[in-house]
């Protein structure tokens, strides 16, 4: 599945949790460019995609107030998105 939140495109697996007061979607995956490089299987392309994550300074936590979402991306491209439904 693909989600774009807080300006970050994440490819991963989604789980929806029912909690008191509402539902929470958690998406665990990778930043889209890193995911595409991983699918290609070329080590140089994977390293280049990871460098682009660092250059774009995606290694942060970003909030999107419009959608109640928070996304976090690590230097290696691993990503976590939390969003209320």
Backbone as a printed PyTorch tensor [residue, N CA C, xyz], in Angstrom:
tensor([[[  0.8210,  -1.1750,   0.0000],
         [  0.0000,   0.0000,   0.0000],
         [  0.8680,   1.2420,   0.0000]],

        [[  0.3720,   2.3060,  -0.5580],
         [  1.0770,   3.5870,  -0.6000],
         [  0.2790,   4.6420,   0.1510]],

        [[  0.9840,   5.4360,   0.9140],
         [  0.3560,   6.5680,   1.6030],
         [  1.2740,   7.7790,   1.4430]],

        [[  0.6810,   8.9110,   1.1810],
         [  1.4240,  10.1670,   1.1700],
         [  0.8530,  11.0150,   2.2900]],

        [[  1.6590,  11.2790,   3.2640],
         [  1.2630,  12.1040,   4.4160],
         [  2.4420,  12.9850,   4.7910]],

        [[  2.1420,  14.1820,   5.1910],
         [  3.1640,  15.1250,   5.6540],
         [  4.2690,  15.2820,   4.6180]],

        [[  3.9090,  15.1630,   3.3230],
         [  4.8770,  15.3490,   2.2560],
         [  5.8100,  14.1820,   2.0120]],

        [[  5.5280,  13.0440,   2.6250],
         [  6.3870,  11.8690,   2.4880],
         [  5.5660,  10.7220,   1.9070]],

        [[  6.0970,  10.0800,   0.8580],
         [  5.4220,   8.9150,   0.2900],
         [  6.0200,   7.6600,   0.9110]],

        [[  5.1520,   6.8570,   1.5130],
         [  5.5730,   5.6420,   2.2210],
         [  4.9000,   4.4350,   1.5790]],

        [[  5.6830,   3.3950,   1.3540],
         [  5.1740,   2.1160,   0.8520],
         [  5.3460,   1.1230,   1.9880]],

        [[  4.2560,   0.4610,   2.3820],
         [  4.3940,  -0.4590,   3.4980],
         [  3.1370,  -1.2440,   3.7890]],

        [[  3.0700,  -1.7380,   4.9860],
         [  1.9650,  -2.5620,   5.4620],
         [  1.1840,  -1.7540,   6.4880]],

        [[ -0.1430,  -1.7780,   6.3390],
         [ -1.0120,  -1.0000,   7.2100],
         [ -1.7370,  -1.9000,   8.1960]],

        [[ -1.8560,  -1.4100,   9.4160],
         [ -2.6680,  -2.0640,  10.4450],
         [ -3.5500,  -1.0030,  11.0840]],

        [[ -4.8060,  -1.3610,  11.3160],
         [ -5.7280,  -0.4380,  11.9690],
         [ -6.0490,  -0.9940,  13.3500]],

        [[ -5.8870,  -0.1400,  14.3410],
         [ -6.1250,  -0.5190,  15.7270],
         [ -7.3260,   0.2460,  16.2580]],

        [[ -8.2050,  -0.4420,  16.9470],
         [ -9.3210,   0.2210,  17.6260],
         [ -8.8730,   0.5640,  19.0340]],

        [[ -8.9930,   1.8230,  19.3620],
         [ -8.5770,   2.3100,  20.6730],
         [ -9.7310,   3.0760,  21.3000]],

        [[ -9.7070,   3.2420,  22.6120],
         [-10.7400,   4.0730,  23.2150],
         [-10.6960,   5.4720,  22.5940]],

        [[-11.7870,   5.9210,  22.0600],
         [-11.8320,   7.2410,  21.4550],
         [-11.6300,   7.2650,  19.9500]],

        [[-11.3720,   6.1290,  19.3260],
         [-11.2140,   6.1480,  17.8740],
         [-10.3400,   5.0240,  17.3550]],

        [[ -9.9540,   5.1730,  16.0970],
         [ -9.1020,   4.1660,  15.4620],
         [ -7.7980,   4.8120,  15.0220]],

        [[ -6.7390,   4.0170,  15.0100],
         [ -5.4070,   4.4740,  14.6420],
         [ -4.8750,   3.5770,  13.5410]],

        [[ -4.4050,   4.1850,  12.4510],
         [ -3.7500,   3.4190,  11.3960],
         [ -2.2430,   3.5660,  11.5700]],

        [[ -1.5410,   2.4560,  11.5400],
         [ -0.0850,   2.4410,  11.5980],
         [  0.4290,   1.8140,  10.3050]],

        [[  1.2830,   2.5280,   9.6060],
         [  1.8920,   2.0150,   8.3790],
         [  3.3930,   1.9060,   8.6340]],

        [[  3.9250,   0.7110,   8.4830],
         [  5.3510,   0.4560,   8.6470],
         [  5.9000,   0.0580,   7.2960]],

        [[  6.9240,   0.7460,   6.8450],
         [  7.4690,   0.4330,   5.5300],
         [  8.7270,   1.2040,   5.2400]],

        [[  8.8110,   1.7030,   3.9960],
         [  9.9890,   2.4260,   3.5450],
         [  9.5660,   3.6350,   2.7220]],

        [[ 10.4300,   4.6280,   2.6730],
         [ 10.2200,   5.7790,   1.8040],
         [ 10.1590,   5.2440,   0.3700]],

        [[  9.3110,   5.8130,  -0.4830],
         [  8.9850,   5.2380,  -1.7930],
         [ 10.1970,   5.0250,  -2.6920]],

        [[ 11.1430,   5.9670,  -2.7460],
         [ 12.3180,   5.7950,  -3.5990],
         [ 13.1890,   4.6440,  -3.1140]],

        [[ 13.3300,   4.5070,  -1.8070],
         [ 14.1020,   3.4020,  -1.2440],
         [ 13.4030,   2.0790,  -1.5310]],

        [[ 12.0830,   2.0580,  -1.3980],
         [ 11.3290,   0.8440,  -1.6960],
         [ 11.5270,   0.4100,  -3.1480]],

        [[ 11.4650,   1.3630,  -4.0730],
         [ 11.6500,   1.0400,  -5.4950],
         [ 13.0560,   0.4870,  -5.7440]],

        [[ 14.0470,   1.0650,  -5.0950],
         [ 15.4180,   0.5680,  -5.2540],
         [ 15.5670,  -0.8370,  -4.6740]],

        [[ 14.9400,  -1.0800,  -3.5350],
         [ 14.9860,  -2.4160,  -2.9410],
         [ 14.3480,  -3.4530,  -3.8660]],

        [[ 13.2540,  -3.0700,  -4.5110],
         [ 12.5730,  -3.9800,  -5.4300],
         [ 13.4540,  -4.3200,  -6.6210]],

        [[ 14.3010,  -3.3730,  -7.0390],
         [ 15.2100,  -3.6120,  -8.1570],
         [ 16.3730,  -4.5040,  -7.7930]],

        [[ 16.7460,  -4.5250,  -6.5300],
         [ 17.7940,  -5.4160,  -6.0570],
         [ 19.2190,  -4.9890,  -6.3590]],

        [[ 19.4270,  -3.7680,  -6.8560],
         [ 20.7730,  -3.2800,  -7.1610],
         [ 21.3140,  -2.5210,  -5.9440]],

        [[ 22.3930,  -3.0210,  -5.3740],
         [ 22.9390,  -2.4380,  -4.1410],
         [ 23.3100,  -0.9700,  -4.3310]],

        [[ 23.8770,  -0.6180,  -5.4920],
         [ 24.2600,   0.7820,  -5.7190],
         [ 23.0270,   1.6870,  -5.7630]],

        [[ 21.9520,   1.2110,  -6.3740],
         [ 20.7140,   2.0010,  -6.4420],
         [ 20.1010,   2.1650,  -5.0480]],

        [[ 20.1860,   1.1250,  -4.2390],
         [ 19.6620,   1.2010,  -2.8680],
         [ 20.4360,   2.2390,  -2.0600]],

        [[ 21.7590,   2.1900,  -2.1410],
         [ 22.5870,   3.1530,  -1.4120],
         [ 22.3330,   4.5780,  -1.9000]],

        [[ 22.1580,   4.7470,  -3.2140],
         [ 21.8740,   6.0800,  -3.7600],
         [ 20.5290,   6.5970,  -3.2540]],

        [[ 19.5180,   5.7380,  -3.2120],
         [ 18.2070,   6.1400,  -2.7040],
         [ 18.2900,   6.5170,  -1.2290]],

        [[ 19.0660,   5.7700,  -0.4570],
         [ 19.2290,   6.1000,   0.9580],
         [ 19.9590,   7.4320,   1.1230]],

        [[ 20.9430,   7.7070,   0.2720],
         [ 21.6330,   9.0030,   0.3280],
         [ 20.6690,  10.1470,   0.0170]],

        [[ 19.7490,   9.9170,  -0.9370],
         [ 18.7690,  10.9560,  -1.2630],
         [ 17.8510,  11.2500,  -0.0740]],

        [[ 17.5190,  10.2200,   0.7020],
         [ 16.7090,  10.4400,   1.9110],
         [ 17.4470,  11.3880,   2.8450]],

        [[ 18.7310,  11.1480,   3.0260],
         [ 19.5270,  11.9990,   3.9170],
         [ 19.6460,  13.4030,   3.3360]],

        [[ 19.8940,  13.5020,   2.0230],
         [ 20.0390,  14.8170,   1.3900],
         [ 18.7520,  15.6230,   1.4640]],

        [[ 17.6050,  14.9520,   1.3280],
         [ 16.3170,  15.6370,   1.4030],
         [ 15.9040,  15.9000,   2.8410]],

        [[ 16.7290,  15.4360,   3.7660],
         [ 16.4740,  15.6130,   5.1930],
         [ 15.1030,  15.0930,   5.5820]],

        [[ 14.7650,  13.8930,   5.0870],
         [ 13.5050,  13.2680,   5.4650],
         [ 13.6090,  12.5780,   6.8190]],

        [[ 14.8000,  12.5020,   7.3610],
         [ 14.9890,  11.8090,   8.6280],
         [ 14.4880,  12.6750,   9.7850]],

        [[ 13.2380,  12.8330,   9.8300],
         [ 12.6340,  13.6680,  10.8500],
         [ 11.2230,  13.1660,  11.1100]],

        [[ 10.5860,  13.7940,  12.0100],
         [  9.1910,  13.4770,  12.2590],
         [  8.3800,  14.6710,  11.7970]],

        [[  7.4270,  14.4270,  10.9130],
         [  6.6130,  15.5070,  10.3570],
         [  5.1550,  15.2870,  10.7050]],

        [[  4.4840,  16.3470,  11.0440],
         [  3.0600,  16.2550,  11.3680],
         [  2.2560,  16.9650,  10.2970]],

        [[  1.1100,  16.4020,   9.9800],
         [  0.1790,  17.0120,   9.0420],
         [ -1.1110,  17.2640,   9.8060]],

        [[ -1.3560,  18.5030,  10.1670],
         [ -2.5160,  18.8440,  10.9950],
         [ -3.8450,  18.6000,  10.2850]],

        [[ -3.8440,  18.6400,   8.9430],
         [ -5.0880,  18.4340,   8.1920],
         [ -5.6030,  17.0090,   8.3380]],

        [[ -4.6920,  16.0530,   8.4610],
         [ -5.0970,  14.6430,   8.4840],
         [ -4.7870,  13.9510,   9.8040]],

        [[ -4.3150,  14.6630,  10.7950],
         [ -3.9300,  14.0750,  12.0850],
         [ -2.9240,  12.9420,  11.8940]],

        [[ -1.9290,  13.1770,  11.0480],
         [ -0.9200,  12.1510,  10.7630],
         [  0.4520,  12.6110,  11.2280]],

        [[  1.2730,  11.6290,  11.6250],
         [  2.6650,  11.8680,  11.9720],
         [  3.4830,  10.8260,  11.2410]],

        [[  4.5370,  11.2790,  10.5370],
         [  5.4030,  10.3620,   9.8000],
         [  6.8380,  10.5360,  10.2770]],

        [[  7.5620,   9.4270,  10.3230],
         [  8.9580,   9.4530,  10.7160],
         [  9.7490,   8.5960,   9.7300]],

        [[ 10.8920,   9.1290,   9.2600],
         [ 11.7350,   8.4080,   8.3150],
         [ 13.1550,   8.3880,   8.8620]],

        [[ 13.7640,   7.1990,   8.8970],
         [ 15.1450,   7.0430,   9.3560],
         [ 16.1020,   7.2710,   8.1850]],

        [[ 17.3850,   7.4470,   8.4790],
         [ 18.3930,   7.6620,   7.4440],
         [ 18.4280,   6.5540,   6.3990]],

        [[ 18.1000,   5.3240,   6.8010],
         [ 18.1460,   4.2060,   5.8500],
         [ 16.8780,   4.0800,   5.0170]],

        [[ 15.8920,   4.9560,   5.2510],
         [ 14.6620,   4.9450,   4.4860],
         [ 13.5100,   4.2390,   5.1600]],

        [[ 13.7390,   3.5840,   6.2890],
         [ 12.6510,   2.9470,   7.0350],
         [ 11.6810,   4.0290,   7.4880]],

        [[ 10.3650,   3.7350,   7.3940],
         [  9.3730,   4.7650,   7.6800],
         [  8.2420,   4.2200,   8.5360]],

        [[  7.6830,   5.1040,   9.3560],
         [  6.5310,   4.7910,  10.1830],
         [  5.5550,   5.9570,  10.0570]],

        [[  4.2930,   5.6340,   9.8140],
         [  3.2470,   6.6240,   9.7360],
         [  2.1590,   6.2440,  10.7270]],

        [[  1.7220,   7.2090,  11.5180],
         [  0.5990,   7.0260,  12.4340],
         [ -0.4580,   8.0560,  12.0700]],

        [[ -1.7090,   7.6050,  11.9340],
         [ -2.7790,   8.5060,  11.5320],
         [ -4.0760,   8.0780,  12.1750]],

        [[ -4.8140,   9.0500,  12.6980],
         [ -6.1260,   8.7400,  13.2680],
         [ -7.1410,   8.6300,  12.1430]],

        [[ -8.1180,   7.7480,  12.3430],
         [ -9.1770,   7.5540,  11.3460],
         [-10.4980,   8.0540,  11.8870]]])
